[in-house]
mmCIF file with all atom_site columns, C-alpha atoms in Angstrom:
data_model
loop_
_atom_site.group_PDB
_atom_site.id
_atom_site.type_symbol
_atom_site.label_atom_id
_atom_site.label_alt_id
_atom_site.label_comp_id
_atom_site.label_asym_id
_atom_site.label_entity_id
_atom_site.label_seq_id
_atom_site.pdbx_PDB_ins_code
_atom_site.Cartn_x
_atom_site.Cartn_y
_atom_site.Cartn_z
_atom_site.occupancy
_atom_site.B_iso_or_equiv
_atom_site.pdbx_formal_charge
_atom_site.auth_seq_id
_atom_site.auth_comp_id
_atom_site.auth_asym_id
_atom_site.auth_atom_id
_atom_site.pdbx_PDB_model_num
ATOM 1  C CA . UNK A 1 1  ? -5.814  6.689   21.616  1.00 62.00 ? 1  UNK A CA 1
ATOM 2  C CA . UNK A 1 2  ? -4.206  5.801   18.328  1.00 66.00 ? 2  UNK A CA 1
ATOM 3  C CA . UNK A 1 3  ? -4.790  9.142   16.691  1.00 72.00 ? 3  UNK A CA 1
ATOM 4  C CA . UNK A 1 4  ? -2.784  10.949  19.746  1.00 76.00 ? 4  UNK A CA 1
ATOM 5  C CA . UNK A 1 5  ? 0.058   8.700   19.573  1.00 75.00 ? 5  UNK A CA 1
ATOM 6  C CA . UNK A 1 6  ? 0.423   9.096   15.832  1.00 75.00 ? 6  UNK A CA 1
ATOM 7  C CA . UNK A 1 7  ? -0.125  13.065  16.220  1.00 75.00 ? 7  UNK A CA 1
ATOM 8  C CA . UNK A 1 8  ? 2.870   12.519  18.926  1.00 75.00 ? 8  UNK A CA 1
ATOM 9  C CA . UNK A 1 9  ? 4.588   10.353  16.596  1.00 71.00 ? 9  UNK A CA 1
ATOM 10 C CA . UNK A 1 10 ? 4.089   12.840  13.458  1.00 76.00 ? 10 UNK A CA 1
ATOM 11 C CA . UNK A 1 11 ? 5.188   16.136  15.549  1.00 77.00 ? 11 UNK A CA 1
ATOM 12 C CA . UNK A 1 12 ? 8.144   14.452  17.647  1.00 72.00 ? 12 UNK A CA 1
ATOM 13 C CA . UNK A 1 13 ? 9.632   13.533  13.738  1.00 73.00 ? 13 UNK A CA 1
ATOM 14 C CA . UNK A 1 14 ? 8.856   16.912  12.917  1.00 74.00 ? 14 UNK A CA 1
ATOM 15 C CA . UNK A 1 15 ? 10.491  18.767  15.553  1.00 74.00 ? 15 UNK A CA 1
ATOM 16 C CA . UNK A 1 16 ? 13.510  16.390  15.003  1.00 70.00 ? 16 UNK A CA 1
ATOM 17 C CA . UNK A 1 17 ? 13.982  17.211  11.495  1.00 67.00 ? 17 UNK A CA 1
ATOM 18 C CA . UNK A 1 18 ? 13.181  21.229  12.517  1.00 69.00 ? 18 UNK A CA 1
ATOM 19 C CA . UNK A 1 19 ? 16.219  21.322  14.940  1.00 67.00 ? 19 UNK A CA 1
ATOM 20 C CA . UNK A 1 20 ? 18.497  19.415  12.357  1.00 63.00 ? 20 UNK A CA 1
ATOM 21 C CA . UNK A 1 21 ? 17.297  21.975  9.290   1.00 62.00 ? 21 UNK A CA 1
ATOM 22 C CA . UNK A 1 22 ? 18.363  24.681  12.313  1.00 63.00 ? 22 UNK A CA 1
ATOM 23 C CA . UNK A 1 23 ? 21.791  23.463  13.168  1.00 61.00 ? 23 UNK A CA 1
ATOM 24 C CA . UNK A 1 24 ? 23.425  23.673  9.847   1.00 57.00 ? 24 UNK A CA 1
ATOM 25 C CA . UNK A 1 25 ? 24.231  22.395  6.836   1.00 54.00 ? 25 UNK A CA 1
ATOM 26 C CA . UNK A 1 26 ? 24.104  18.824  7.704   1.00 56.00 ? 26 UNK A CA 1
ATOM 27 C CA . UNK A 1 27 ? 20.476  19.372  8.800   1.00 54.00 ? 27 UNK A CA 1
ATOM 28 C CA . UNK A 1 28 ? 19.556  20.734  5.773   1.00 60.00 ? 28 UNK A CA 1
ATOM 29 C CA . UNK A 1 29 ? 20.534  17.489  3.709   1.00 71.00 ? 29 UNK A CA 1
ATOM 30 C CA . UNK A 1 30 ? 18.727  15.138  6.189   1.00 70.00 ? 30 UNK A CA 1
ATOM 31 C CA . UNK A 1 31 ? 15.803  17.196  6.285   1.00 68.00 ? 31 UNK A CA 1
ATOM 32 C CA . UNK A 1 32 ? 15.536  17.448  2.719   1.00 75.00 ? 32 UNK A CA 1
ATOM 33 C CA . UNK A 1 33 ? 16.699  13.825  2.181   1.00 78.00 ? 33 UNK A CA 1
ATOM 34 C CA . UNK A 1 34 ? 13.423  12.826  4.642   1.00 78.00 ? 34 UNK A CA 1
ATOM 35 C CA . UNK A 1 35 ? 11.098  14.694  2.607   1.00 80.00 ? 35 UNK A CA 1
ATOM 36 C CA . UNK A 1 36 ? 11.913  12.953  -0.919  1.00 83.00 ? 36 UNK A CA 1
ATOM 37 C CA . UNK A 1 37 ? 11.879  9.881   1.171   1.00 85.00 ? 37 UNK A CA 1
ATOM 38 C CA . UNK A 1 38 ? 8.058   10.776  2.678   1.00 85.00 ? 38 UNK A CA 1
ATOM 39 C CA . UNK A 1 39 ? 7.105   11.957  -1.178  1.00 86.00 ? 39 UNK A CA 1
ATOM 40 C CA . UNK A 1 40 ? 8.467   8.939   -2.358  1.00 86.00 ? 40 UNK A CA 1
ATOM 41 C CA . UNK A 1 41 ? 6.620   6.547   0.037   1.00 87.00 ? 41 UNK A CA 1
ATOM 42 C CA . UNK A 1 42 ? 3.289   8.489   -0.690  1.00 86.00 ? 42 UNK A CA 1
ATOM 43 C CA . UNK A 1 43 ? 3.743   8.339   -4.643  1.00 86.00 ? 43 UNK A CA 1
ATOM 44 C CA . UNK A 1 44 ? 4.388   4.128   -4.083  1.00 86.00 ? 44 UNK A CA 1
ATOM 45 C CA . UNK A 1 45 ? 1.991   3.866   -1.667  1.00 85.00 ? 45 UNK A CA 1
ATOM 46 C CA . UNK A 1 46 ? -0.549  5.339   -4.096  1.00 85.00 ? 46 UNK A CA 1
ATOM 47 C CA . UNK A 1 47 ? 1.067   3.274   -7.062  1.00 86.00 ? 47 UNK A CA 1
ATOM 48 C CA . UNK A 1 48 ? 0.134   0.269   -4.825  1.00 85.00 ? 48 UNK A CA 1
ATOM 49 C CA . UNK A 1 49 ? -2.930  0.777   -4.101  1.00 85.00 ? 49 UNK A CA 1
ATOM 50 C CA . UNK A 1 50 ? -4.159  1.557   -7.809  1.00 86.00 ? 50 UNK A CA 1
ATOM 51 C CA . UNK A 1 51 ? -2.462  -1.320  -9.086  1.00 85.00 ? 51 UNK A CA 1
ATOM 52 C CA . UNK A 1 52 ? -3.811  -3.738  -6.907  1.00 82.00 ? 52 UNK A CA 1
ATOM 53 C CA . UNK A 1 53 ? -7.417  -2.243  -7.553  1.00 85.00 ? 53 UNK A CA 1
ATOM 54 C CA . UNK A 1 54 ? -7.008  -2.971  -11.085 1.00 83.00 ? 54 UNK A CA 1
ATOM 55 C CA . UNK A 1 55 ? -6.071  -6.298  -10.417 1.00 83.00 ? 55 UNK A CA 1
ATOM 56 C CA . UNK A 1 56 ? -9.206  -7.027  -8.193  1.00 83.00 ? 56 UNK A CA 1
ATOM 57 C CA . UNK A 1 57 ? -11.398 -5.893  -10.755 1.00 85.00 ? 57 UNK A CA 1
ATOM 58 C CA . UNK A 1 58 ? -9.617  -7.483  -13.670 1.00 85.00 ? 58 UNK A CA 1
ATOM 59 C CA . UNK A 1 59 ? -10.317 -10.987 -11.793 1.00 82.00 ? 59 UNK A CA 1
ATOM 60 C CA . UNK A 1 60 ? -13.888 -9.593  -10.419 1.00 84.00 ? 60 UNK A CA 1
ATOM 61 C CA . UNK A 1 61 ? -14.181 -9.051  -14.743 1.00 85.00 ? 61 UNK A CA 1
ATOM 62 C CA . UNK A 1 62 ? -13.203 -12.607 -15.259 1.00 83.00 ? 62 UNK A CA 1
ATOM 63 C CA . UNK A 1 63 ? -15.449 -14.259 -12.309 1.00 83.00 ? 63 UNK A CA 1
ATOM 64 C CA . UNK A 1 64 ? -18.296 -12.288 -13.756 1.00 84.00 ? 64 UNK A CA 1
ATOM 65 C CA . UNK A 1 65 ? -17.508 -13.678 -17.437 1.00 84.00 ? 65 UNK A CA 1
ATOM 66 C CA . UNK A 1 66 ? -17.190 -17.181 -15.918 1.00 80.00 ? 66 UNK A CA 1
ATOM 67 C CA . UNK A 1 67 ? -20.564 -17.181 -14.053 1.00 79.00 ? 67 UNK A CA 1
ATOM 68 C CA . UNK A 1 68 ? -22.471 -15.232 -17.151 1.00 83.00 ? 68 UNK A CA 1
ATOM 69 C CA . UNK A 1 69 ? -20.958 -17.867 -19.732 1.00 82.00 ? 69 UNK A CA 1
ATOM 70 C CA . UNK A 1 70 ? -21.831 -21.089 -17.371 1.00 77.00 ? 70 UNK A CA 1
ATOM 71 C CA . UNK A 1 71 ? -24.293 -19.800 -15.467 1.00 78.00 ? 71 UNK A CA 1
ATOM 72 C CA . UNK A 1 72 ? -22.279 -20.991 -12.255 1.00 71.00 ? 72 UNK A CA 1
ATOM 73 C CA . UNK A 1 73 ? -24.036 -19.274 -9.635  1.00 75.00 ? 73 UNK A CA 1
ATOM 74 C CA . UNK A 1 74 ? -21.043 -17.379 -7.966  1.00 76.00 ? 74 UNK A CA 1
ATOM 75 C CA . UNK A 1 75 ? -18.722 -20.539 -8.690  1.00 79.00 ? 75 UNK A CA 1
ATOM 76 C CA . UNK A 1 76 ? -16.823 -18.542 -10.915 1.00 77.00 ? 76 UNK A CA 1
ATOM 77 C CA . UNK A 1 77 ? -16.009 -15.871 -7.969  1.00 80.00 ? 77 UNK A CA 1
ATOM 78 C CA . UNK A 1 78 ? -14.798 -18.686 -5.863  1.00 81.00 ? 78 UNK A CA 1
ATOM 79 C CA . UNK A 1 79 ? -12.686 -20.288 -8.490  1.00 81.00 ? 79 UNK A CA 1
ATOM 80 C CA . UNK A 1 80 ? -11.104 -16.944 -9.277  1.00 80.00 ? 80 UNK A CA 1
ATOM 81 C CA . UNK A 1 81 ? -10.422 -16.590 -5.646  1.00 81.00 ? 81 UNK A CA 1
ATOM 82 C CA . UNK A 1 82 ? -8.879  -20.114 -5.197  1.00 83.00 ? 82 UNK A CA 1
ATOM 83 C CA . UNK A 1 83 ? -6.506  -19.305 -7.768  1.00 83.00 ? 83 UNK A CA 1
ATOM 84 C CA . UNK A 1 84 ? -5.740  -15.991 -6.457  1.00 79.00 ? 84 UNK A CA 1
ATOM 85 C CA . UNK A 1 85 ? -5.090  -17.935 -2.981  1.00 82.00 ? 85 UNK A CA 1
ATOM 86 C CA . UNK A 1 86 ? -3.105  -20.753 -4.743  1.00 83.00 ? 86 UNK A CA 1
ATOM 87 C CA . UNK A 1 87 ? -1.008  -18.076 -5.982  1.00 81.00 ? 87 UNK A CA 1
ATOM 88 C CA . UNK A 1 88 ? -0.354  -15.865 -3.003  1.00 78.00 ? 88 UNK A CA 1
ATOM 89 C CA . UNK A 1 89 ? 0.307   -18.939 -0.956  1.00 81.00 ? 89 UNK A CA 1
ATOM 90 C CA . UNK A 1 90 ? 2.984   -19.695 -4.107  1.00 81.00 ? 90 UNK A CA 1
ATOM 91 C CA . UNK A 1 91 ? 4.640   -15.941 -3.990  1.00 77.00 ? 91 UNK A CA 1
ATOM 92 C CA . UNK A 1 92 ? 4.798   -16.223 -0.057  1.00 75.00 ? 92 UNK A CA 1
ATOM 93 C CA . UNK A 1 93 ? 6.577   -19.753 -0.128  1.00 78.00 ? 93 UNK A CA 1
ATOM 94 C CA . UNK A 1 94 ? 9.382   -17.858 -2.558  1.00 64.00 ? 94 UNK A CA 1
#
C-alpha cells in the first residue's frame, strides 16, 4: 500500500514538472530549479546519515574503552547513552 502511493506520489510530481518543462520557458526554470533541489536533498540526506554514523561509533569507541579500562560490564554503554540522552533532551529544550 505504501509503495503504490509513493509510486503515485513520485509520477504525479513527475508529470507536473514534465508539463511545466513543456509549456515554456518558465517551466524550464522550475523544472530545473526542482532537480538541484532533489540533488541537493539527496547529497544532505547522505551527509546526515554518515555523520551521524560516525558519531555512534565514536561513542560505541568510548563505551568500549570505558568497559575494557573498568571492567564495567556494559555500564560504560549505558553511561555513554545517558549522556547522549541528557544531551538530546538539552538540544530539543533549545
Amino acid at each position: 500500500m505504501k509503495q503504490s502511493i509513493i509510486d503515485f506520489l513520485s509520477g504525479l510530481s513527475k508529470s507536473i514538472t514534465q508539463g511545466f518543462i513543456e509549456h515554456g520557458g518558465i517551466g524550464n526554470s522550475i523544472g530545473e530549479g526542482i532537480e538541484k533541489l532533489r540533488k541537493k536533498l539527496f547529497i544532505t540526506a547522505v551527509a546526515i546519515s554518515l555523520a551521524a554514523t560516525g558519531f555512534f561509533l565514536t561513542l560505541w569507541g568510548i563505551a568500549s574503552a570505558i568497559d575494557a579500562i573498568f571492567a564495567m560490564q556494559g555500564l560504560g554503554f549505558v553511561l555513554i547513552g545517558l549522556i547522549g540522552v541528557l544531551t538530546g533532551a538539552l538540544i530539543y529544550k533549545k
